[in-house]
XYZ file of C-alpha atoms in Angstrom:
492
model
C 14.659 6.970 16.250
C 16.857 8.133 13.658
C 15.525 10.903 10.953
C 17.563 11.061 7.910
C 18.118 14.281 6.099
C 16.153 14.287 3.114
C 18.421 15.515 0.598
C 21.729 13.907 2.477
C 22.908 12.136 -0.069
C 21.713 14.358 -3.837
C 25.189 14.566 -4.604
C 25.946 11.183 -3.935
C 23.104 10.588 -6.616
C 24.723 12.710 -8.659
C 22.075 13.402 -11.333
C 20.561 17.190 -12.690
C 17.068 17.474 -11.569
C 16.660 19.023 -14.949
C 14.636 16.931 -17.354
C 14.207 14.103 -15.218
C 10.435 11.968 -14.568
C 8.899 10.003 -12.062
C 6.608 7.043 -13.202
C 4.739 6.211 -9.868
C 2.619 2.812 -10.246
C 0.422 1.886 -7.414
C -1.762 -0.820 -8.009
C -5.156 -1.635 -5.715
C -5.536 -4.802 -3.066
C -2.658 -6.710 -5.081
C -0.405 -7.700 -1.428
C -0.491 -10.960 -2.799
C 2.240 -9.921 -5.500
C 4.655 -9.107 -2.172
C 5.105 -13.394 -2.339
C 5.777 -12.275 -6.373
C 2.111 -13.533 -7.176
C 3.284 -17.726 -7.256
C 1.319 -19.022 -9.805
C 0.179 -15.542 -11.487
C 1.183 -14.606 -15.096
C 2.602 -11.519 -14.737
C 5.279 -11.019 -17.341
C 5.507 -7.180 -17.679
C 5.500 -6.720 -13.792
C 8.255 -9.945 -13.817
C 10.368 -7.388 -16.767
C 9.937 -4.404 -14.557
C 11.455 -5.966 -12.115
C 14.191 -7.581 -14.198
C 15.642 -3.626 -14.481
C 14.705 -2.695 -10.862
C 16.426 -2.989 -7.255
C 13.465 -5.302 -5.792
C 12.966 -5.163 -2.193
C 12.042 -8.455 -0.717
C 10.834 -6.498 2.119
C 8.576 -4.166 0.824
C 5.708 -2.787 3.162
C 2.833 -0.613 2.701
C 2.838 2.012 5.606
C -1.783 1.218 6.020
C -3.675 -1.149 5.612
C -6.890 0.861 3.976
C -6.598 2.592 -0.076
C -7.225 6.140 0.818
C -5.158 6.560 4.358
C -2.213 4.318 2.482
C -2.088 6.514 -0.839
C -2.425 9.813 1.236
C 0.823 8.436 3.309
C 2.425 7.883 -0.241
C 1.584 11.071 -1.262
C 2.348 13.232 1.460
C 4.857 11.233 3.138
C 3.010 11.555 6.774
C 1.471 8.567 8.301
C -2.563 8.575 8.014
C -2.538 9.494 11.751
C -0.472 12.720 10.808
C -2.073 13.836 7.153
C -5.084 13.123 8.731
C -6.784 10.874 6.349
C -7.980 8.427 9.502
C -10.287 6.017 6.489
C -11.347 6.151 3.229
C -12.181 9.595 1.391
C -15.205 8.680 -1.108
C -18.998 8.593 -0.801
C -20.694 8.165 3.010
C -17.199 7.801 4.775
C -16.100 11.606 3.645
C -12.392 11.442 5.422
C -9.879 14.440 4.412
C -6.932 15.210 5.376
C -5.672 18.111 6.672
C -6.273 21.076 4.391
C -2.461 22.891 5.411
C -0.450 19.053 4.386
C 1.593 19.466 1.255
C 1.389 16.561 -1.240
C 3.651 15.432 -4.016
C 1.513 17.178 -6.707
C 1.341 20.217 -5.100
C 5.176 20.414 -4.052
C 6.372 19.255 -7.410
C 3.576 21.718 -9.605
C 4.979 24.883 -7.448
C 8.769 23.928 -9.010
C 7.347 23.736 -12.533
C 7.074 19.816 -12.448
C 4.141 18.564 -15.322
C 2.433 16.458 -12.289
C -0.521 14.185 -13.782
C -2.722 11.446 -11.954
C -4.238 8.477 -14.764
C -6.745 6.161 -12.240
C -8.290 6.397 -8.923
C -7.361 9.008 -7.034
C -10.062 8.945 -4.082
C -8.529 11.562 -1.547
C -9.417 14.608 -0.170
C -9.167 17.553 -0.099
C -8.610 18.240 -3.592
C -6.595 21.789 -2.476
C -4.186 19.110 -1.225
C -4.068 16.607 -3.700
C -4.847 18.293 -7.111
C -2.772 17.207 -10.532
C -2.053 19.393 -13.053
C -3.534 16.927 -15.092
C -6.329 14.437 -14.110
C -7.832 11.222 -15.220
C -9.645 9.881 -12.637
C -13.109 8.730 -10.970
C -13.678 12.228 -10.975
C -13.743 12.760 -14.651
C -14.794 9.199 -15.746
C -16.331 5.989 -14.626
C -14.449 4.538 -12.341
C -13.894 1.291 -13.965
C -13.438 3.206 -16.906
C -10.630 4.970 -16.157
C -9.135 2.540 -13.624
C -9.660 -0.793 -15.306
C -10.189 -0.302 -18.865
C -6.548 -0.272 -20.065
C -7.275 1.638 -23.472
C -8.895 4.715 -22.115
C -5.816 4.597 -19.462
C -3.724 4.294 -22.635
C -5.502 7.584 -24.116
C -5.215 9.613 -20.871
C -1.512 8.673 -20.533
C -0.847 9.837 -23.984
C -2.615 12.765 -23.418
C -0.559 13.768 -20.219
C 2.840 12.830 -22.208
C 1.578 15.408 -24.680
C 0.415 18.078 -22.524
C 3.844 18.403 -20.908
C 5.491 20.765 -22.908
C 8.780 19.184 -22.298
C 8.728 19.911 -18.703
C 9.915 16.673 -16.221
C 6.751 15.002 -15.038
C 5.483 13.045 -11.972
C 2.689 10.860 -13.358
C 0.780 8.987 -10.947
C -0.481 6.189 -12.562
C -3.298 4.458 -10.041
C -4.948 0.841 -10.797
C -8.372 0.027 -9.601
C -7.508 -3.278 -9.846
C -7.668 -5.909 -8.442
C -10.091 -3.875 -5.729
C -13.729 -6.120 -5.575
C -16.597 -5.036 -7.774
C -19.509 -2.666 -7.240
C -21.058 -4.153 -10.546
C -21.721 -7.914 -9.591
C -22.400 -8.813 -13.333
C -18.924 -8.203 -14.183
C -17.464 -10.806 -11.854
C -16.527 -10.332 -7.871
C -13.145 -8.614 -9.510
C -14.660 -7.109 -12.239
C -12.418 -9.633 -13.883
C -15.354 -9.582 -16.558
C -15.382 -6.496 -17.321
C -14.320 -5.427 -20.849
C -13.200 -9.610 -21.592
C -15.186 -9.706 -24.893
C -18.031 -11.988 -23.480
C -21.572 -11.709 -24.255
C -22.850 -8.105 -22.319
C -18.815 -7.345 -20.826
C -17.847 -5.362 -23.708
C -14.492 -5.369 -24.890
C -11.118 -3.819 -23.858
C -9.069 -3.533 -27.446
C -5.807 -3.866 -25.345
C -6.584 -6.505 -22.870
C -5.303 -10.322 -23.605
C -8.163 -11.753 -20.778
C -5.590 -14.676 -19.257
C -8.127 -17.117 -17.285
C -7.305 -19.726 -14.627
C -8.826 -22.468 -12.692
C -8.870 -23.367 -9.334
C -6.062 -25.847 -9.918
C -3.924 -23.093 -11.161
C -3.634 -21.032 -8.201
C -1.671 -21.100 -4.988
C -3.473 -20.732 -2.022
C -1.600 -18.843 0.931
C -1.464 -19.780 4.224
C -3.855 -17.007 5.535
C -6.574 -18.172 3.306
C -8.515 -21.888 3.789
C -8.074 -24.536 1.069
C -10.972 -24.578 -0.200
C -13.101 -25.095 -3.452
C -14.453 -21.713 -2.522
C -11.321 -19.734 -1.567
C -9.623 -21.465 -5.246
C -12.228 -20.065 -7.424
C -12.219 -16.507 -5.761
C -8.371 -16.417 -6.298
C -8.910 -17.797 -9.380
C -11.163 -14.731 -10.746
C -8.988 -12.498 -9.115
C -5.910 -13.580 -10.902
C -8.055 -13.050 -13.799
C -7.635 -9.162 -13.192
C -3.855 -9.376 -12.206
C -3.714 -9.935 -16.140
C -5.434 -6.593 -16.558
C -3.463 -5.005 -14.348
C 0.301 -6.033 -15.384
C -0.695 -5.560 -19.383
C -1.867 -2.063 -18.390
C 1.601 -1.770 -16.610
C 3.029 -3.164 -20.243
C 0.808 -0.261 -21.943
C 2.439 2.892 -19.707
C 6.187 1.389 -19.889
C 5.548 1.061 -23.761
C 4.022 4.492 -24.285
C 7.584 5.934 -22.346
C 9.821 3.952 -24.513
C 8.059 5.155 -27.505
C 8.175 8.823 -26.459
C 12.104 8.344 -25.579
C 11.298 8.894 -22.470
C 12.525 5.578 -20.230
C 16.580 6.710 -20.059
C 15.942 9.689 -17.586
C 12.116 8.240 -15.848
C 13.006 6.647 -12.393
C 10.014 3.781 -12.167
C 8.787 2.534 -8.889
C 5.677 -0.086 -9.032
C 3.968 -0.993 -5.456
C 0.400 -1.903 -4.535
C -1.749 0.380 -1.760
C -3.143 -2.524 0.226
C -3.494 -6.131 0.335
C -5.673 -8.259 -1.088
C -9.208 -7.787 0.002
C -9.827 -11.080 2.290
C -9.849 -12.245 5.655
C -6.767 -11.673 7.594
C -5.261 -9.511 4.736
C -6.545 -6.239 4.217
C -7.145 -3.965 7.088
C -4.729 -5.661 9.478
C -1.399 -5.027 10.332
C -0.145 -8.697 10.017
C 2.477 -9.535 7.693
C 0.057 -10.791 4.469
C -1.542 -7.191 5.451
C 1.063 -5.186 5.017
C 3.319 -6.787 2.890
C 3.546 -5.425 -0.787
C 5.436 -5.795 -4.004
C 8.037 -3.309 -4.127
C 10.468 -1.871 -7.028
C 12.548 1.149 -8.365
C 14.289 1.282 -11.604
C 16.359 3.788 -11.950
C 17.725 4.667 -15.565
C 21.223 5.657 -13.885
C 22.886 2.667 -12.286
C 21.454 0.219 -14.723
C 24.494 -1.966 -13.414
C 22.168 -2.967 -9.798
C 18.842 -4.167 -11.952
C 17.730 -7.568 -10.832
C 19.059 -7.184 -7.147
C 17.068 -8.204 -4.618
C 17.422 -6.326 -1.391
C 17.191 -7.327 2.094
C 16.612 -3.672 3.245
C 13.294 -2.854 4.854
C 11.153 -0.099 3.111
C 7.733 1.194 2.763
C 5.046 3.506 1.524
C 6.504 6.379 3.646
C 9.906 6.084 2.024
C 8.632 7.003 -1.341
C 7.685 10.632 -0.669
C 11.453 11.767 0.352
C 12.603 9.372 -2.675
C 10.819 11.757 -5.115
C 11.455 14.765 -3.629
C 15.326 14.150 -3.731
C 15.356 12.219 -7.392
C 14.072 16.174 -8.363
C 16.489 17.500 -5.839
C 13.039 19.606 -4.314
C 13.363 20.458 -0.505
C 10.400 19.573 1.901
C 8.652 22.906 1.988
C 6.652 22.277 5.428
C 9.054 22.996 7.934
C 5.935 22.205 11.068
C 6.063 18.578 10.653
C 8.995 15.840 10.416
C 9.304 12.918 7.794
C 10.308 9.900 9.144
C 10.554 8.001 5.848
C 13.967 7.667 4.433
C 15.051 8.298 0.462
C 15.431 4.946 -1.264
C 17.521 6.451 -3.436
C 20.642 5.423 -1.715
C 19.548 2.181 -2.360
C 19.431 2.179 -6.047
C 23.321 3.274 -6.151
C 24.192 0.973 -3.346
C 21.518 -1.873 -2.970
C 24.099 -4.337 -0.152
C 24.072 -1.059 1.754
C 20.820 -1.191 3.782
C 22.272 -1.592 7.186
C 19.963 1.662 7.731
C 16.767 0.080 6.897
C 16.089 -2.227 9.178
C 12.523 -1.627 10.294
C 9.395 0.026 8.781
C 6.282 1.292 10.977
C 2.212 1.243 10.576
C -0.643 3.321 11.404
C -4.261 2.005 10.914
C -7.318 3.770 12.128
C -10.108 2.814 9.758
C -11.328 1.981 6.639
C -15.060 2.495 6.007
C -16.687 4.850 8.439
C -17.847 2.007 10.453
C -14.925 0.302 10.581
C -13.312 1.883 13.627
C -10.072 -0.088 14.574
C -7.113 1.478 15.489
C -3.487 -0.069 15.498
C -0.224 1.155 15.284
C 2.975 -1.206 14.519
C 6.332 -2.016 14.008
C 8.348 -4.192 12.137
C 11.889 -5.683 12.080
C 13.852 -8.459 10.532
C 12.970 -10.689 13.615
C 9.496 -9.322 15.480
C 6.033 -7.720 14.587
C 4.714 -5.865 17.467
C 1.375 -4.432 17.195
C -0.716 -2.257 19.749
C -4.289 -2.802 18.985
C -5.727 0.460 20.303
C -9.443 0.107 20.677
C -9.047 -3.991 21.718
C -11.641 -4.191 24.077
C -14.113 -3.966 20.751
C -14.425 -6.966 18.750
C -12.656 -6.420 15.335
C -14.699 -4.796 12.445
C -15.288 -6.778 9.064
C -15.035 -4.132 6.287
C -17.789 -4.812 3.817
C -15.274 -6.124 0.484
C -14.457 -8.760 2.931
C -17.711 -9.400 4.688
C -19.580 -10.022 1.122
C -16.619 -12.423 0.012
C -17.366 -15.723 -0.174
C -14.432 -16.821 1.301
C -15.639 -14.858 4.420
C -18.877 -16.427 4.094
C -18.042 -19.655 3.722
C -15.751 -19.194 7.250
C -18.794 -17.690 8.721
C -21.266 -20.345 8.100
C -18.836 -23.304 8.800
C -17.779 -21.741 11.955
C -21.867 -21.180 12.558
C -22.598 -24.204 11.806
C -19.809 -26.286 14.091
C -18.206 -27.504 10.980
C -13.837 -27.016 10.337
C -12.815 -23.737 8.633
C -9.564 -25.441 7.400
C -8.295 -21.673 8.091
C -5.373 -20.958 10.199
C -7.418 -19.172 13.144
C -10.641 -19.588 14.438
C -12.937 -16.352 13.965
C -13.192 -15.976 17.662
C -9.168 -15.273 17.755
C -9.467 -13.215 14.472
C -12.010 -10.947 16.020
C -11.043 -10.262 19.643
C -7.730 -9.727 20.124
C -5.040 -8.478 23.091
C -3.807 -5.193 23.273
C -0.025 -6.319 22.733
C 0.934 -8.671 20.018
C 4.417 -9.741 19.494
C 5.214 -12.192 17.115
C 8.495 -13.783 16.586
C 8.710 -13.969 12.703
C 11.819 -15.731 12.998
C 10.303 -19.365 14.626
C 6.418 -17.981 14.058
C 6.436 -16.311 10.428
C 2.926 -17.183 10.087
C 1.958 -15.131 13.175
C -0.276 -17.703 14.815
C 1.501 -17.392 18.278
C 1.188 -14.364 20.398
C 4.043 -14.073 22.758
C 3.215 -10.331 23.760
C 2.731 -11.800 27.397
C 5.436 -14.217 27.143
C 8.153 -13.331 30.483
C 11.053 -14.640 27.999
C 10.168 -11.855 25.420
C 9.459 -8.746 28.010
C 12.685 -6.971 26.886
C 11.685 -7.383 23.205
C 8.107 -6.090 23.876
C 9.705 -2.905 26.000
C 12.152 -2.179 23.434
C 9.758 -2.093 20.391
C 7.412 -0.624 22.355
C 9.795 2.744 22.849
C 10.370 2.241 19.193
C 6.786 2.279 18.349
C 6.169 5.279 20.870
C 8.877 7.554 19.781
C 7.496 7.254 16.698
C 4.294 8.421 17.688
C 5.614 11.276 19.490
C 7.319 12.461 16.512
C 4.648 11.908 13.954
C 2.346 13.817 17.016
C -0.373 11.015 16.829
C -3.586 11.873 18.724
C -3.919 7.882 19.538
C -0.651 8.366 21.430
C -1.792 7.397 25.051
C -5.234 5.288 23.836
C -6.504 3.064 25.267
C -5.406 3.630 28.673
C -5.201 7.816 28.540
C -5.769 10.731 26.948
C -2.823 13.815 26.095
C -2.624 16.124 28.727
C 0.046 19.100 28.333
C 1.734 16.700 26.187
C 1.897 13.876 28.639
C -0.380 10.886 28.839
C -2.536 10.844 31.547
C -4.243 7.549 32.872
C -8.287 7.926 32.212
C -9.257 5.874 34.648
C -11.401 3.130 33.236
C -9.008 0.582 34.655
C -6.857 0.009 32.373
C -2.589 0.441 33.004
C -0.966 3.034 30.893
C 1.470 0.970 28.963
């Protein structure tokens, strides 16, 4: 596996650190908008990308919000940083208290580094802001839904900078489910002027119907499954006029000629078969960077394969800051490169996963790798049946699957529930005949070199990234070699 040199190609770049931002959006459970949301209104997140290099094949590097914004953040899979699920209330993961993060690095080189939104990691020794505007100052729907007080806490980072370059970190809770039912399943209710929401001065509410939406080919076709999209397009239009608000309050402050701009989402949309998998409507995520110097590549679409890795060594070389922890390796790869040279990708050409958990109870590890033409994921605790995180459970999508599957009656899903929740320990998919994943060809003689090949791929990535689930299920690490446990299972 090839490790690129983090700060390779700076000169190449060609750009002063001095003076120059970092506008990092990362929105909450909005995978959807990795198919460009068909059938969403999303016209500021449609501009952004107008003066971006968009990448087609953008991938989130977990499928849970805290272990995939930790691996953003620190640039170290969840299996390396340590942050195995999610890091609020009963569930109480951390990372590792010696990782260096983006707001830590940058803040030790004078860098004004703010956070506006959720931030829900741990340790805060590892992930502390300068400045802060998060669940831990405010209500979380507060601060990560209602778009004015975002506005406020945005200006009030711009202001606080003392002219210093900034990394601001600005975090959606949207379009993550609702912990206050009255406010909709998306919270799409929240702040939209009706009777009891209150009122959000700069939200437009845009509403749709079941008619308007496009149902995708993980989800059933159903009345159900249309009105649940339905309400959670409602919050997309939250979300992209918040993204409006922050690109607005840069231009205003002359800031938008020397801020590079990168807009992603965490994790995929919280339904069955999306979020907290490592299938392709799991993992797959809207991806952009606009950078203010080669204005002459916005509106390209690349081919190249990136993810949520890739966006910690971007940062560190757009401020031309060396990676400080010399003890561990970073195997994602600058995208900056890409912004000068977007038909260039030849170098990107597959992106890895690690998923461990999600709630506490949630236990399901998987590790994975993707190219142009296979998936192959290595389901490391298959002999359990697959958990059902509780977002998803409570859905009524979900339900509805549950009860027509209880009850004998058709799903009109793409799987049965019986495939969805036991599954092999190999699965190989051939995207290029299969895209929808729906044929497992893992055991498949014809594809044994494939599987052997990606295999080594996946495992050499493991070594490198030192993963404790690097000889599970079959083994356990012994002087650095996996040795079989004996509960009859082959060491792969």
């Amino acid at each position: 596996m090839m490790l690129l040199p983090l700060l390779s190609l700076v000169f190449a770049v060609g750009v002063s650190a001095q003076n120059k931002n970092v506008l990092l959006v990362v929105a909450e459970d909005a995978g959807v908008l990795g198919e460009y949301g068909k059938g969403v209104t999303m016209p500021n997140l449609n501009a952004i990308g107008n003066r971006s290099v968009v990448f087609r094949y953008g991938f989130s590097s977990s499928s849970s919000s805290s272990p995939s914004r930790s691996a953003i953040l620190t640039g170290l899979p969840p299996h390396q940083n340590g942050m195995y699920g999610l890091a609020h209330s009963i569930h109480h993961y951390s990372s590792f208290r010696n990782v260096q993060s983006l707001s830590t690095i940058l803040s030790a080189k004078g860098i004004h580094t703010g956070v506006v939104g959720e931030k829900r990691m741990s340790p805060d020794t590892v992930y502390r802001f300068d400045f802060e505007a998060t669940e831990d100052q405010y209500d979380a729907d507060q601060i990560g839904r209602n778009i004015t007080v975002m506005k406020e806490a945005i200006r009030t980072f711009l202001s606080s900078r003392n002219d210093k370059s900034f990394f601001l970190y600005f975090s959606y809770y949207d379009a993550h489910r609702c912990s206050r039912q009255k406010y909709g399943q998306f919270c799409e209710e929240f702040g939209d002027g009706g009777r009891n929401n209150g009122l959000i001065p700069d939200w437009t509410p845009v509403t749709f119907g079941p008619n308007d939406v496009n149902v995708p080919y993980y989800l059933p076709n159903t009345a159900v499954t249309r009105q649940e999209l339905a309400n959670m397009y409602k919050s997309f239009s939250r979300m992209d006029q918040a993204l409006g608000i922050v690109i607005r309050e840069l231009s205003e402050a002359n800031l938008l000629d020397n801020t590079l701009i990168i807009v992603t989402s965490a994790t995929a949309i919280s339904f069955p078969a999306a979020k907290n998998n490592l299938y392709e409507p799991s993992t797959r995520q809207p991806f952009m960077i606009s950078s203010p110097f080669h204005k002459e590549n916005w509106g390209f679409v690349s081919d190249a394969m990136v993810s949520g890795l890739d966006l910690f060594p971007t940062i560190l070389e757009w401020f031309n800051v060396p990676y400080p922890d010399t003890s561990r390796l970073l195997t994602g790869r600058s995208l900056l490169p890409l912004t000068v040279d977007p038909r260039n990708s030849s170098l990107f050409d597959h992106v890895f996963a690690s998923h461990n958990s999600d709630e506490v109870t949630a236990y399901y590890p998987m590790r994975s790798v993707r190219t142009p033409h296979y998936r192959l994921i290595h389901n490391l605790n298959s002999g359990a049946p697959f958990p059902i995180a509780s977002d998803v459970f409570q859905s009524p999508t979900f339900t509805e699957l549950l009860n027509n599957t209880n009850n004998g009656r058709t799903t009109h899903w793409y799987k049965s529930l019986g495939q969805y929740y036991n599954r092999d320990e190999l699965e190989l998919y051939d995207l290029q005949i299969d895209p929808m994943e729906t044929t497992n060809v893992a055991n498949d003689p014809s594809y044994s070199a494939v599987v052997k090949q990606l295999l080594e791929q996946l495992v050499s990535w493991q070594n490198v990234t030192r993963d404790p689930w690097l000889c599970r299920p079959e083994g356990s690490i012994v002087n650095s070699r996996c040795v079989a446990d004996g509960n009859g299972l082959a060491l792969v």
